[in-house]
Short mmCIF file of C-alpha atoms and ligand atoms in Angstrom, two decimals:
data_model
loop_
_atom_site.label_atom_id
_atom_site.label_comp_id
_atom_site.label_asym_id
_atom_site.label_seq_id
_atom_site.Cartn_x
_atom_site.Cartn_y
_atom_site.Cartn_z
CA MET A 1 -32.07 37.60 144.52
CA ALA A 2 -29.49 34.80 144.41
CA GLY A 3 -28.32 33.99 141.68
CA ARG A 4 -24.89 33.65 139.35
CA ILE A 5 -26.17 34.85 135.40
CA ILE A 6 -22.94 34.67 133.01
CA VAL A 7 -23.85 36.45 129.66
CA LEU A 8 -21.76 35.49 126.82
CA GLY A 9 -22.04 37.94 124.21
CA GLY A 10 -21.15 42.05 124.62
CA GLY A 11 -23.22 42.93 122.11
CA VAL A 12 -26.40 45.35 122.06
CA ILE A 13 -28.96 42.29 123.42
CA GLY A 14 -26.05 40.51 125.86
CA LEU A 15 -25.31 43.98 127.03
CA SER A 16 -28.96 44.67 127.12
CA CYS A 17 -29.77 41.66 128.78
CA ALA A 18 -26.88 42.28 131.33
CA PHE A 19 -28.53 45.19 132.55
CA GLU A 20 -31.81 44.16 132.73
CA ALA A 21 -30.50 41.05 135.26
CA VAL A 22 -28.32 43.13 137.38
CA GLN A 23 -31.21 45.65 138.30
CA ARG A 24 -33.46 42.89 138.79
CA GLY A 25 -30.93 42.04 141.89
CA PHE A 26 -29.17 38.77 140.19
CA GLN A 27 -25.04 38.99 139.96
CA VAL A 28 -24.05 39.36 136.15
CA THR A 29 -20.23 38.29 134.29
CA VAL A 30 -20.90 39.16 130.81
CA ILE A 31 -18.39 37.85 128.36
CA GLU A 32 -17.26 38.88 124.75
CA GLN A 33 -14.25 37.34 122.37
CA ALA A 34 -13.90 40.47 121.15
CA SER A 35 -14.53 44.51 121.77
CA PHE A 36 -18.30 44.97 123.47
CA GLY A 37 -20.38 46.19 120.73
CA GLY A 38 -17.90 45.06 118.02
CA GLN A 39 -20.02 43.30 115.42
CA ALA A 40 -23.54 43.53 113.90
CA SER A 41 -24.34 46.38 116.93
CA GLY A 42 -21.64 48.43 115.74
CA ALA A 43 -22.25 48.88 112.60
CA ALA A 44 -25.68 49.44 112.74
CA ALA A 45 -27.77 52.50 112.06
CA GLY A 46 -29.61 52.26 115.39
CA MET A 47 -33.43 52.43 113.18
CA LEU A 48 -36.24 51.55 115.80
CA ALA A 49 -38.89 51.27 112.51
CA PRO A 50 -41.21 47.98 113.20
CA TYR A 51 -43.79 48.75 110.13
CA THR A 52 -41.19 49.74 107.81
CA GLU A 53 -38.90 46.02 108.42
CA ASN A 54 -42.42 44.34 108.42
CA PRO A 55 -44.41 45.42 105.69
CA GLU A 56 -46.56 42.52 105.06
CA GLN A 57 -48.32 41.39 108.06
CA PRO A 58 -49.18 42.12 111.66
CA ASP A 59 -47.70 38.27 112.93
CA PRO A 60 -46.07 37.44 116.06
CA PHE A 61 -42.52 39.37 114.90
CA PHE A 62 -44.19 42.47 114.58
CA GLN A 63 -45.93 42.54 118.02
CA LEU A 64 -43.08 41.88 119.12
CA CYS A 65 -41.10 44.73 117.18
CA GLN A 66 -43.41 46.56 118.04
CA GLU A 67 -43.83 45.81 121.80
CA SER A 68 -40.33 47.46 121.72
CA LEU A 69 -40.63 50.19 120.15
CA ARG A 70 -43.22 51.06 122.78
CA GLN A 71 -40.92 50.33 125.90
CA TYR A 72 -38.14 52.51 123.84
CA PRO A 73 -38.20 55.91 125.77
CA GLU A 74 -38.53 53.99 129.30
CA TRP A 75 -35.77 51.86 128.51
CA VAL A 76 -33.29 54.81 126.81
CA LYS A 77 -34.41 56.78 130.51
CA ARG A 78 -33.29 54.35 132.23
CA ILE A 79 -30.18 53.27 130.45
CA GLU A 80 -29.39 57.16 130.59
CA SER A 81 -29.78 57.71 133.84
CA VAL A 82 -27.31 55.28 135.22
CA SER A 83 -24.83 55.72 132.31
CA GLY A 84 -25.16 59.60 131.87
CA ILE A 85 -24.38 58.85 128.13
CA ASN A 86 -27.48 60.27 125.62
CA PRO A 87 -27.74 57.39 123.12
CA GLU A 88 -29.73 60.61 121.13
CA LEU A 89 -33.18 58.84 120.66
CA LEU A 90 -34.78 61.24 117.85
CA ALA A 91 -38.33 61.02 117.04
CA THR A 92 -37.92 61.74 113.53
CA GLY A 93 -40.99 59.57 112.07
CA SER A 94 -39.67 57.20 108.91
CA LEU A 95 -40.88 58.36 105.03
CA THR A 96 -41.16 55.30 102.14
CA VAL A 97 -40.34 57.05 99.18
CA ALA A 98 -42.05 55.59 96.20
CA LEU A 99 -40.40 57.03 92.88
CA HIS A 100 -42.63 54.95 90.36
CA GLU A 101 -46.68 55.11 90.24
CA ALA A 102 -46.19 51.17 90.38
CA ASP A 103 -44.39 51.78 93.94
CA LEU A 104 -47.86 52.88 95.38
CA LEU A 105 -49.55 50.08 95.77
CA PRO A 106 -47.70 47.84 98.31
CA LEU A 107 -47.11 50.98 100.42
CA LYS A 108 -51.52 51.66 100.14
CA THR A 109 -51.59 48.07 100.80
CA ARG A 110 -49.39 48.37 103.95
CA MET A 111 -50.77 51.64 104.95
CA ALA A 112 -54.10 49.75 105.42
CA TRP A 113 -53.41 46.88 107.93
CA GLN A 114 -50.99 48.84 109.66
CA SER A 115 -53.51 52.07 110.54
CA ALA A 116 -55.25 48.62 111.57
CA TYR A 117 -52.46 47.52 113.56
CA GLY A 118 -51.16 50.79 115.81
CA ALA A 119 -50.31 53.06 113.13
CA SER A 120 -53.51 54.92 113.39
CA ASP A 121 -51.46 58.12 112.49
CA VAL A 122 -49.72 56.53 109.29
CA GLU A 123 -50.34 59.09 105.95
CA LEU A 124 -49.40 58.30 102.14
CA ILE A 125 -48.31 61.66 101.48
CA GLU A 126 -49.13 62.19 97.70
CA GLN A 127 -48.59 66.20 97.04
CA GLY A 128 -45.34 66.80 95.82
CA LYS A 129 -45.04 69.97 97.29
CA ARG A 130 -46.15 68.62 100.89
CA LEU A 131 -43.59 65.87 100.40
CA ARG A 132 -41.07 68.55 99.98
CA ALA A 133 -41.94 70.61 102.39
CA MET A 134 -41.41 67.52 104.74
CA GLU A 135 -38.14 66.36 103.39
CA PRO A 136 -36.55 69.34 101.12
CA LEU A 137 -33.78 68.02 99.81
CA LEU A 138 -35.46 64.57 98.24
CA THR A 139 -35.27 64.18 94.85
CA ASP A 140 -38.47 65.65 92.94
CA LYS A 141 -38.69 62.19 90.97
CA ALA A 142 -40.35 60.76 94.56
CA VAL A 143 -44.06 60.54 93.52
CA ALA A 144 -45.27 59.91 96.87
CA ALA A 145 -44.04 58.44 100.18
CA LEU A 146 -45.19 56.95 103.35
CA TYR A 147 -45.00 58.52 106.63
CA ASN A 148 -44.83 56.65 109.81
CA PRO A 149 -44.58 59.07 112.61
CA ALA A 150 -44.07 56.70 114.85
CA GLU A 151 -40.74 55.10 114.14
CA ARG A 152 -37.22 56.55 115.40
CA HIS A 153 -34.09 55.70 115.49
CA VAL A 154 -30.62 55.88 118.23
CA ASN A 155 -26.92 56.38 117.66
CA ALA A 156 -25.97 52.65 117.81
CA PRO A 157 -22.38 52.97 119.10
CA ARG A 158 -23.67 55.38 121.41
CA MET A 159 -26.10 53.01 122.51
CA VAL A 160 -24.20 50.51 123.05
CA ALA A 161 -21.08 52.43 125.08
CA ALA A 162 -23.93 53.26 127.46
CA LEU A 163 -25.01 50.05 127.93
CA GLU A 164 -21.89 49.07 128.79
CA GLU A 165 -21.22 52.08 131.18
CA ALA A 166 -24.63 51.42 132.37
CA CYS A 167 -23.45 48.10 133.04
CA ARG A 168 -20.21 48.54 134.75
CA LYS A 169 -21.65 51.48 137.01
CA LEU A 170 -24.11 48.59 138.52
CA GLY A 171 -20.91 46.54 138.99
CA VAL A 172 -21.85 44.22 135.97
CA GLU A 173 -18.31 42.64 135.48
CA LEU A 174 -17.33 42.93 131.76
CA VAL A 175 -14.73 40.71 130.38
CA ASP A 176 -13.76 41.75 127.03
CA HIS A 177 -11.27 40.08 124.50
CA ALA A 178 -11.64 36.74 125.97
CA GLY A 179 -10.67 34.62 123.71
CA GLU A 180 -12.10 31.50 122.15
CA VAL A 181 -14.84 30.19 123.99
CA ALA A 182 -16.07 26.58 125.46
CA ILE A 183 -19.34 26.10 127.17
CA ASP A 184 -19.74 23.52 129.97
CA ALA A 185 -23.87 23.65 129.76
CA SER A 186 -24.52 21.06 132.78
CA GLY A 187 -22.49 23.27 134.96
CA PRO A 188 -23.10 26.06 133.57
CA VAL A 189 -19.32 26.88 132.93
CA VAL A 190 -17.58 29.34 130.69
CA ARG A 191 -14.18 28.24 129.36
CA THR A 192 -12.08 31.42 127.67
CA SER A 193 -8.61 30.91 125.92
CA LYS A 194 -7.56 34.08 127.28
CA LYS A 195 -9.29 35.47 130.26
CA GLY A 196 -9.68 32.40 132.57
CA GLU A 197 -13.28 30.59 133.13
CA TRP A 198 -16.86 31.08 134.76
CA HIS A 199 -19.12 29.26 136.88
CA GLY A 200 -22.88 30.51 136.56
CA ASP A 201 -26.01 29.38 137.76
CA ARG A 202 -27.82 29.80 134.58
CA LEU A 203 -25.97 31.34 131.27
CA VAL A 204 -27.56 33.29 128.57
CA VAL A 205 -26.22 32.94 125.02
CA CYS A 206 -26.01 36.15 123.00
CA THR A 207 -23.65 36.00 120.66
CA GLY A 208 -25.23 36.95 117.54
CA ALA A 209 -24.13 35.61 114.37
CA TRP A 210 -21.70 32.70 116.43
CA ALA A 211 -24.22 30.88 118.40
CA CYS A 212 -24.69 27.96 115.86
CA GLN A 213 -21.09 27.79 116.65
CA LEU A 214 -22.26 26.34 119.89
CA ALA A 215 -25.01 23.92 118.65
CA ASP A 216 -23.26 20.73 119.78
CA GLU A 217 -22.37 21.87 123.07
CA LEU A 218 -25.94 23.44 124.06
CA GLY A 219 -27.50 20.16 122.52
CA LEU A 220 -29.88 21.60 119.76
CA PRO A 221 -29.38 22.78 116.32
CA ILE A 222 -28.81 26.56 115.88
CA PRO A 223 -29.35 27.53 112.41
CA ILE A 224 -28.00 31.41 112.81
CA HIS A 225 -25.91 32.19 109.81
CA PRO A 226 -24.28 35.68 109.20
CA ILE A 227 -25.52 38.22 106.27
CA ARG A 228 -23.27 40.69 106.16
CA GLY A 229 -24.18 44.83 105.59
CA GLN A 230 -22.39 46.94 104.45
CA ILE A 231 -22.90 50.46 105.57
CA CYS A 232 -21.16 53.88 104.76
CA ALA A 233 -21.76 57.85 105.98
CA TYR A 234 -21.08 61.14 104.05
CA GLU A 235 -20.40 64.18 106.53
CA VAL A 236 -23.60 66.39 105.94
CA PRO A 237 -24.81 68.85 108.84
CA PHE A 238 -27.58 67.78 110.86
CA GLY A 239 -30.75 68.43 109.80
CA TYR A 240 -30.25 68.17 105.85
CA THR A 241 -32.49 65.21 106.53
CA HIS A 242 -35.49 65.59 108.16
CA HIS A 243 -36.67 62.08 108.96
CA MET A 244 -35.53 58.11 108.25
CA ILE A 245 -35.69 57.63 104.74
CA PHE A 246 -36.50 54.24 102.80
CA SER A 247 -36.47 53.14 99.10
CA SER A 248 -36.81 49.85 97.77
CA GLN A 249 -32.30 49.56 97.93
CA ALA A 250 -31.45 51.55 100.97
CA TYR A 251 -32.34 54.06 103.47
CA TRP A 252 -30.69 57.34 105.00
CA VAL A 253 -30.39 58.37 109.16
CA GLY A 254 -29.20 61.33 109.16
CA LYS A 255 -27.29 61.86 113.10
CA ARG A 256 -26.50 64.03 115.16
CA ASN A 257 -22.83 64.05 114.59
CA GLY A 258 -23.12 65.43 111.48
CA THR A 259 -23.39 62.35 109.44
CA LEU A 260 -25.82 60.53 106.80
CA VAL A 261 -25.35 57.23 107.94
CA CYS A 262 -26.56 55.19 104.68
CA GLY A 263 -27.26 51.05 104.59
CA ALA A 264 -27.23 48.32 103.86
CA SER A 265 -26.12 45.43 101.79
CA GLU A 266 -27.40 41.81 102.80
CA ASP A 267 -24.70 39.54 101.24
CA VAL A 268 -23.85 35.61 101.91
CA ALA A 269 -20.10 36.23 102.91
CA GLY A 270 -19.57 34.13 105.95
CA TYR A 271 -17.67 35.52 108.46
CA SER A 272 -15.89 37.90 106.49
CA THR A 273 -16.36 42.11 107.31
CA ALA A 274 -14.51 43.40 104.29
CA VAL A 275 -16.46 46.34 102.73
CA THR A 276 -16.91 46.01 98.47
CA ASP A 277 -17.01 48.14 95.58
CA LYS A 278 -20.07 46.72 94.52
CA GLY A 279 -21.82 46.72 98.12
CA ILE A 280 -21.15 50.55 98.53
CA GLY A 281 -21.65 51.49 94.96
CA ARG A 282 -24.82 50.56 95.05
CA LEU A 283 -25.75 52.67 98.17
CA VAL A 284 -23.94 55.42 96.35
CA ARG A 285 -25.79 55.10 93.17
CA TRP A 286 -28.97 55.03 95.35
CA GLY A 287 -27.98 57.68 97.69
CA GLU A 288 -27.80 60.44 94.19
CA ARG A 289 -30.83 59.24 93.11
CA LEU A 290 -32.75 59.84 96.09
CA PHE A 291 -30.32 62.78 97.33
CA PRO A 292 -29.09 64.77 93.91
CA TYR A 293 -27.31 66.65 96.86
CA LEU A 294 -24.91 63.71 97.16
CA ALA A 295 -23.95 63.32 93.93
CA GLY A 296 -19.91 63.38 94.02
CA ARG A 297 -19.20 63.93 97.72
CA PRO A 298 -17.52 61.03 99.17
CA THR A 299 -18.09 59.03 101.97
CA ILE A 300 -16.08 59.78 105.22
CA ARG A 301 -16.51 55.82 106.32
CA ARG A 302 -17.29 52.61 104.64
CA TRP A 303 -18.04 49.89 107.12
CA ALA A 304 -20.03 46.29 107.43
CA GLY A 305 -21.05 44.25 110.40
CA LEU A 306 -22.71 40.33 110.31
CA ARG A 307 -26.70 40.00 111.22
CA PRO A 308 -27.64 36.95 112.51
CA ALA A 309 -30.24 35.48 110.42
CA THR A 310 -32.82 32.84 111.51
CA ARG A 311 -34.15 30.25 108.74
CA ASP A 312 -37.40 31.93 109.44
CA GLY A 313 -36.38 35.63 110.22
CA TRP A 314 -37.39 35.40 113.85
CA PRO A 315 -35.28 35.61 116.90
CA LEU A 316 -34.16 32.70 119.40
CA ILE A 317 -35.43 33.87 122.66
CA GLY A 318 -36.22 31.77 125.71
CA GLU A 319 -34.75 28.18 127.64
CA LEU A 320 -33.40 25.20 126.13
CA PRO A 321 -35.31 22.30 126.58
CA ALA A 322 -32.62 20.20 127.37
CA HIS A 323 -30.84 22.82 129.93
CA SER A 324 -33.70 25.28 131.48
CA HIS A 325 -30.79 27.13 133.32
CA ILE A 326 -29.72 28.12 129.82
CA ILE A 327 -31.02 30.52 128.34
CA ILE A 328 -30.39 31.90 124.29
CA ALA A 329 -31.06 35.20 122.82
CA ALA A 330 -30.04 35.22 119.48
CA GLY A 331 -30.60 35.64 115.91
CA HIS A 332 -32.40 39.02 115.45
CA TYR A 333 -31.06 39.88 112.10
CA ARG A 334 -32.00 43.36 110.73
CA ASN A 335 -33.40 44.08 114.39
CA GLY A 336 -30.99 44.41 117.13
CA ILE A 337 -31.17 47.62 118.65
CA LEU A 338 -35.03 47.36 118.15
CA LEU A 339 -35.60 44.38 119.76
CA SER A 340 -33.17 45.23 122.88
CA PRO A 341 -35.51 45.88 125.78
CA VAL A 342 -38.61 43.27 125.05
CA THR A 343 -35.34 40.78 124.68
CA ALA A 344 -34.04 42.42 128.17
CA ARG A 345 -37.74 42.03 129.40
CA LEU A 346 -38.27 38.63 128.07
CA VAL A 347 -35.42 37.00 129.53
CA GLY A 348 -35.41 39.03 132.83
CA ASP A 349 -38.38 36.92 133.28
CA LEU A 350 -37.32 34.00 132.46
CA LEU A 351 -34.44 34.71 134.89
CA SER A 352 -37.00 35.88 137.50
CA GLY A 353 -39.48 32.93 136.88
CA HIS A 354 -42.16 35.41 135.23
CA ALA A 355 -42.37 34.23 131.90
CA HIS A 356 -45.69 34.03 132.00
CA ALA A 357 -46.23 38.02 132.80
CA ALA A 358 -45.05 39.14 129.40
CA ARG A 359 -46.52 41.38 127.29
CA VAL A 360 -45.96 39.55 123.98
CA PRO A 361 -45.66 35.44 123.38
CA LEU A 362 -42.66 33.50 123.73
CA ALA A 363 -43.66 30.48 122.11
CA PRO A 364 -43.15 31.78 117.72
CA PHE A 365 -39.50 32.21 118.99
CA ALA A 366 -38.88 29.43 120.91
CA PRO A 367 -34.99 28.52 120.66
CA ASP A 368 -36.26 24.54 119.26
CA ARG A 369 -38.23 25.47 117.18
CA PHE A 370 -36.30 23.91 114.03
CA THR A 371 -35.81 20.77 116.12
CA ALA A 372 -37.46 17.93 114.45
CA GLY A 373 -40.76 17.03 116.79
CA ALA A 374 -40.80 20.61 118.38
CA THR A 375 -43.85 21.80 120.22
CA GLY A 376 -43.30 24.61 119.61
CA ASP A 377 -44.66 25.95 122.90
CA GLY A 378 -41.77 27.62 124.74
CA LYS A 379 -41.92 29.49 127.86
N1 LIG B 1 -32.19 47.14 110.39
C1 LIG B 1 -31.91 47.49 109.07
C2 LIG B 1 -30.47 46.54 108.51
O1 LIG B 1 -30.13 45.89 109.13
O2 LIG B 1 -29.66 47.06 107.80
#
């Protein structure tokens, strides 16, 4: 397959699209303004939780997330076999904990529709004894938990490192710390302030929360804005927490490296990645409520990333109507790690001209859906 592809943005989505494209025979360059995986991807807890992240209805976004979870084991295998780096995919399942009787109705409602949409083994654990056996260090104030055995997690920084290494081994040109970037959409040409310029046949824009800054050059509104996620970690032996644990206010994920990652705030703070006492304090308070052993335990790390949020919460994936040689894949908000395989495959199909073979429809994610008069019939 001929064709030179420039991928702009070296987060998990950009690297995933590059990995897919190079394996389909394209010649690929990834250009990143700063460090690979340095933004939202690096701050992620790595949860692959389409059911917990979509508690309301089986809409196209839920289906996209579910399809991506389905693709994950094979995706990780492909990346690991090329890179030699294990992204630590752990099939822990998840527990969404109810601390009050009043929290049960939403869990039961969610279970009712999700069990008809692929989560046939989801279960409401109401017996205290059983819940304690599943998660011994969970507070005895938990009245029940919704158990979803299908949900999993990866180690997000390892996932990004594995993708970067896999791309390198497959001959992708990786350009980081490129500085300011300008695009000439007609080329496409990407000009950088520090590393020179690249001419391609096609451009894939994966710049997350920064994609909106390219609206003028790309000729359409890109309503993506940054939502800061503050996150912290404790030193906790692996195995203290058996599942991913969700409450209404936070989540906890035990990693193989002996850390318990707790996320995450949702703050509007522009492009600031500062952590605040208020943001982390809320996570710490909820940690102590759910896991009494965390009381008084210091966090060993506090950090933040910027989630790329679109106006409707769904990503933009597709070709630009005015420049069909440019594809955008951005705005994955809370689910960039989860959505990386399905996004890479969809982008790969667009590059290869096989868009209609996709298992999930692209139209709901059309990049021009916020434009007046948009038809909503993306490819
Ligand atoms: N996916 C979890 C978060 O964005 O906090």
